[in-house]
Amino acid sequence: MPRPDLSEDVIAERVASVLGTDQLALAPIAQGEDSLALGVEAAGKSYVVRINRLDEGFRKERYVHRRFSSVKLPVPRVLEVGSIGEGLYFCVSERAPGETLQDQQPADVAALVGPLFEVWAELRRCDVSDTSGFGWFDDRGKAYSSSWQDYLRAEADGWEENREQGKQLVGRDPGDLLELYRLLIDSCPEERKLVHGDFGSNNVVVDQGRVTAVLDWDHAMYGDPLFDVATARFWATWLECMAQQTQVFDERLSHLPNYEDRVLCYALYTGFHMFLEGGEHRLMEGGAPIADDIVRWAETRCREVAAGRL
């Protein structure tokens, strides 16, 4: 989807109505392929306003904050989600101090991976007993698969359909990777914990040696917490912060049953979202494409993490 196009005056007026003051200042802080975000300063406090063509992710973040946020798992408070312009939605949330882990110098990341590991451990401790289902959940905390393995297999069915269409693929036929993924699912336990789904790098804010916020819960799930370990493994050759996370995860968790098989399974899942689902965006009318070189990199990375298993 193309990035939303709104004037700052329109955005400022909507934010002012939420905060109850027109004495505020806006400054761009991020622009994604299909969304934009601005920092907001008002009455000595910092906020973020984001604009997107979908509000589901915003509503889900509001749910996650209300349900799971704590001192040990800081999730920014969402003040309001609503419409702004035709077919557009906004989200105003509190802004945590600091910068993302991805923005840190490599030498500084070493002191942060320990606190990051503790946040990951806190995800495992969150009480999800009053929710239902496995896999991706909605803004009410409801997931729709009857088991974790069923969810993983259902995802594979969707990727297989994309593969058979063939239009999205830019590299080698990934049939051997999909076959390996399906085999690895049998090694994945029916754990049901809170999973972020895209943990680390630019989704974690740090300040003065501590984690001050965990952002972007669009992909959050109920399932095996090693899924978030695998995200770091997949991106380890792309981002130094993910490489250092991977080292700490491996040192502290490799004793767990079927550790390597589970991490490999979920790393492949991450890659498939890039090169088997990413192609869908290239086919969408007016869509923002994922560059072919990134898609090729994702497929190559899947083959790297699966080396010796194919």
C-alpha positions in Angstrom: 0.0 0.0 0.0 1.3 3.5 -0.7 2.4 5.6 2.2 -0.4 7.8 3.7 -0.2 11.4 2.5 -1.5 13.9 5.0 -0.4 17.5 5.9 1.1 18.1 9.3 -1.6 20.7 9.9 -4.3 18.0 9.7 -2.3 15.6 11.9 -1.6 18.3 14.4 -5.3 19.2 14.7 -6.2 15.6 15.4 -3.5 15.1 17.9 -4.4 18.3 19.6 -8.0 17.0 20.1 -6.6 13.9 21.8 -4.1 15.7 24.1 -6.4 18.6 24.9 -3.9 21.2 23.8 -2.9 22.9 20.6 0.5 23.9 22.0 2.4 21.1 20.5 5.3 20.4 18.1 5.6 17.7 15.5 8.7 16.2 14.0 9.1 13.2 11.6 10.7 10.2 13.2 10.1 7.3 10.8 8.6 6.5 7.4 7.8 3.0 6.5 6.8 1.7 3.1 3.1 2.1 3.9 3.0 4.2 7.1 4.4 7.3 8.7 5.2 8.4 12.3 5.9 11.7 13.9 7.2 12.6 17.3 5.0 15.0 19.4 6.1 17.3 22.2 3.3 18.8 24.3 3.2 20.1 27.8 6.6 18.7 28.6 5.7 15.2 27.5 6.6 13.1 24.5 4.3 11.1 22.3 4.2 9.4 18.9 1.5 9.7 16.3 1.4 7.1 13.6 -0.7 7.0 10.4 -1.7 3.9 8.5 -4.3 2.6 6.2 -5.2 -0.2 8.7 -6.0 0.2 12.3 -5.8 -3.5 13.4 -2.2 -3.3 14.5 -2.9 -0.1 16.5 -5.8 -1.7 18.3 -3.7 -4.8 19.0 -1.0 -2.7 20.6 -3.6 -1.1 22.8 -4.7 -4.5 23.9 -1.2 -5.7 24.6 -0.4 -2.6 26.7 -3.5 -3.0 28.8 -3.1 -6.8 29.2 0.7 -7.4 29.5 2.7 -4.1 30.1 4.7 -4.0 33.2 8.0 -2.6 34.6 9.8 -5.7 33.3 7.9 -5.6 29.9 7.4 -1.9 29.0 4.8 -1.4 26.3 3.9 2.2 25.5 0.4 3.3 26.5 -1.9 3.9 23.6 -4.0 7.0 24.2 -6.3 6.8 21.2 -6.9 5.1 17.9 -9.2 6.6 15.4 -9.9 7.6 11.8 -8.1 10.6 10.1 -9.0 11.3 6.5 -10.6 8.9 4.1 -9.4 5.4 4.6 -6.7 6.4 7.1 -6.2 5.8 10.8 -4.1 7.3 13.5 -2.7 6.1 16.8 -1.3 8.4 19.5 0.9 6.7 22.1 3.4 7.7 24.8 7.0 7.9 23.6 9.6 6.1 25.7 13.0 7.7 26.2 16.0 6.4 24.2 16.7 5.0 20.8 16.2 1.6 19.2 18.6 -1.2 19.7 19.4 -1.1 16.0 20.6 2.5 16.3 23.2 1.6 19.0 26.9 1.2 18.2 28.0 -2.4 18.1 30.3 -1.9 21.1 27.4 -0.6 23.1 25.1 -3.5 22.3 27.1 -5.9 24.4 25.9 -4.2 27.6 22.3 -4.3 26.4 21.8 -7.9 25.3 21.6 -9.0 29.0 18.7 -6.7 29.8 17.1 -7.7 26.5 17.3 -11.3 27.4 15.5 -10.5 30.7 12.7 -8.8 28.7 12.4 -12.0 26.5 12.2 -14.1 29.7 9.4 -11.8 30.9 7.4 -12.5 27.8 7.5 -16.2 28.8 6.2 -15.4 32.2 3.2 -13.4 31.1 -0.1 -15.0 32.1 -2.1 -15.9 29.0 -4.4 -18.4 30.7 -7.5 -16.3 30.2 -7.0 -16.2 26.4 -7.6 -18.8 23.8 -6.0 -20.4 20.7 -2.5 -20.6 19.3 -0.6 -18.5 16.7 -1.4 -14.9 15.7 -4.0 -13.2 17.9 -6.3 -10.3 17.3 -7.0 -7.1 19.2 -9.1 -9.0 21.7 -6.4 -11.5 22.5 -8.1 -14.3 20.6 -6.1 -16.7 18.4 -7.7 -19.1 16.0 -5.6 -22.3 15.8 -6.2 -25.3 18.0 -2.5 -26.0 18.5 0.9 -24.5 17.8 1.8 -27.2 15.3 -1.6 -26.7 13.5 -0.8 -23.0 13.2 2.7 -23.6 11.8 1.3 -26.1 9.2 -1.5 -23.7 8.2 1.1 -21.1 7.4 3.0 -23.6 5.3 -0.1 -24.3 3.3 -0.4 -20.6 2.4 3.2 -20.4 1.4 2.8 -23.5 -0.7 -0.1 -21.8 -2.6 2.1 -18.8 -3.3 4.9 -21.1 -4.5 2.6 -22.9 -6.8 1.4 -19.6 -8.3 5.1 -18.9 -9.0 4.5 -15.3 -9.9 6.1 -14.0 -6.7 9.3 -16.0 -6.8 12.5 -14.3 -7.9 15.0 -17.0 -6.9 15.2 -20.8 -6.7 12.1 -22.9 -6.2 11.8 -23.2 -2.4 10.1 -26.6 -2.4 13.0 -28.2 -0.5 12.9 -25.5 2.2 9.2 -25.9 2.7 9.6 -29.7 3.0 12.3 -29.2 5.6 10.1 -26.7 7.5 7.2 -29.2 7.6 9.5 -31.9 9.0 10.8 -29.6 11.7 7.3 -28.8 12.9 7.2 -32.2 14.6 10.1 -31.0 16.9 8.1 -28.0 18.1 6.4 -28.3 21.5 2.9 -27.2 22.3 4.0 -24.4 24.4 1.6 -21.5 24.8 3.4 -18.4 25.8 3.3 -14.7 24.7 5.5 -14.3 21.6 6.3 -10.9 20.2 6.8 -12.1 16.6 9.5 -9.6 15.6 11.6 -9.2 18.7 14.8 -7.0 18.8 16.5 -4.4 16.6 14.2 -1.5 15.7 11.3 -2.9 17.9 13.2 -2.4 21.2 14.0 1.0 22.7 16.9 1.3 25.1 18.2 4.1 27.3 21.0 4.2 29.8 21.5 0.5 29.8 17.9 -0.6 30.1 15.0 -1.5 27.8 12.4 1.3 28.0 9.9 0.0 25.4 9.0 -3.0 23.3 7.2 -1.7 20.1 5.2 -3.0 17.2 3.1 -5.9 18.3 1.3 -6.6 15.0 2.8 -10.1 14.7 2.3 -11.1 18.3 1.3 -14.7 18.9 0.7 -17.4 21.5 3.2 -20.2 21.0 6.8 -21.3 21.5 9.0 -18.5 23.0 11.9 -19.7 20.9 10.2 -18.1 17.9 11.6 -14.8 19.1 15.1 -16.4 19.4 14.8 -17.5 15.8 14.1 -13.9 14.6 17.5 -12.9 15.9 19.1 -15.9 14.3 17.6 -15.1 10.9 18.7 -11.5 10.9 22.1 -12.1 12.5 24.1 -11.6 9.3 22.2 -8.4 8.5 22.3 -6.6 11.8 25.1 -6.7 14.4 22.6 -6.3 17.3 20.8 -9.4 16.2 24.1 -11.3 15.9 24.9 -10.4 19.5 21.4 -11.4 20.6 21.8 -14.7 18.9 25.1 -15.4 20.8 23.5 -14.8 24.2 20.4 -16.8 23.3 22.5 -19.8 22.2 24.7 -19.6 25.3 21.8 -19.6 27.7 19.1 -21.7 25.9 20.8 -24.3 23.8 20.2 -27.0 26.5 16.5 -26.9 25.8 14.9 -29.9 24.1 15.2 -29.8 20.3 16.7 -26.3 20.5 18.3 -26.2 17.1 15.4 -27.8 15.2 12.9 -25.4 16.8 15.0 -22.3 16.1 15.6 -23.5 12.5 11.9 -24.1 12.0 11.0 -20.6 13.1 13.9 -18.9 11.3 12.6 -20.5 8.1 9.1 -19.1 9.0 10.7 -15.7 9.2 12.3 -16.0 5.8 9.2 -17.3 4.2 7.3 -14.2 5.2 9.9 -12.2 3.4 10.2 -14.1 0.1 7.0 -16.1 -0.2 4.6 -13.5 1.2 6.7 -10.5 0.3 5.9 -11.1 -3.4 2.3 -10.6 -2.8 3.0 -6.9 -2.1 4.7 -6.7 -5.5 1.5 -7.8 -7.1 -0.9 -5.5 -5.3 -2.4 -2.6 -7.2 -0.4 0.5 -6.3 1.5 -1.5 -3.7 4.9 -0.6 -2.2 7.2 -3.3 -3.5 9.6 -5.3 -1.5 12.8 -5.0 -3.6 13.8 -8.2 -5.4 17.3 -8.0 -4.0 15.8 -8.2 -0.4 13.6 -11.1 -1.4 16.6 -12.9 -2.9 18.6 -12.2 0.3 15.8 -13.7 2.4 15.8 -16.9 0.4 19.6 -17.1 0.5 19.5 -16.6 4.2 17.0 -19.4 4.6 19.5 -21.7 2.8 22.3 -20.5 5.0 20.5 -21.2 8.3 19.4 -24.6 6.9 22.9 -25.5 5.7 23.6 -29.2 6.2 19.9 -30.0 6.5 18.9 -29.9 2.9 
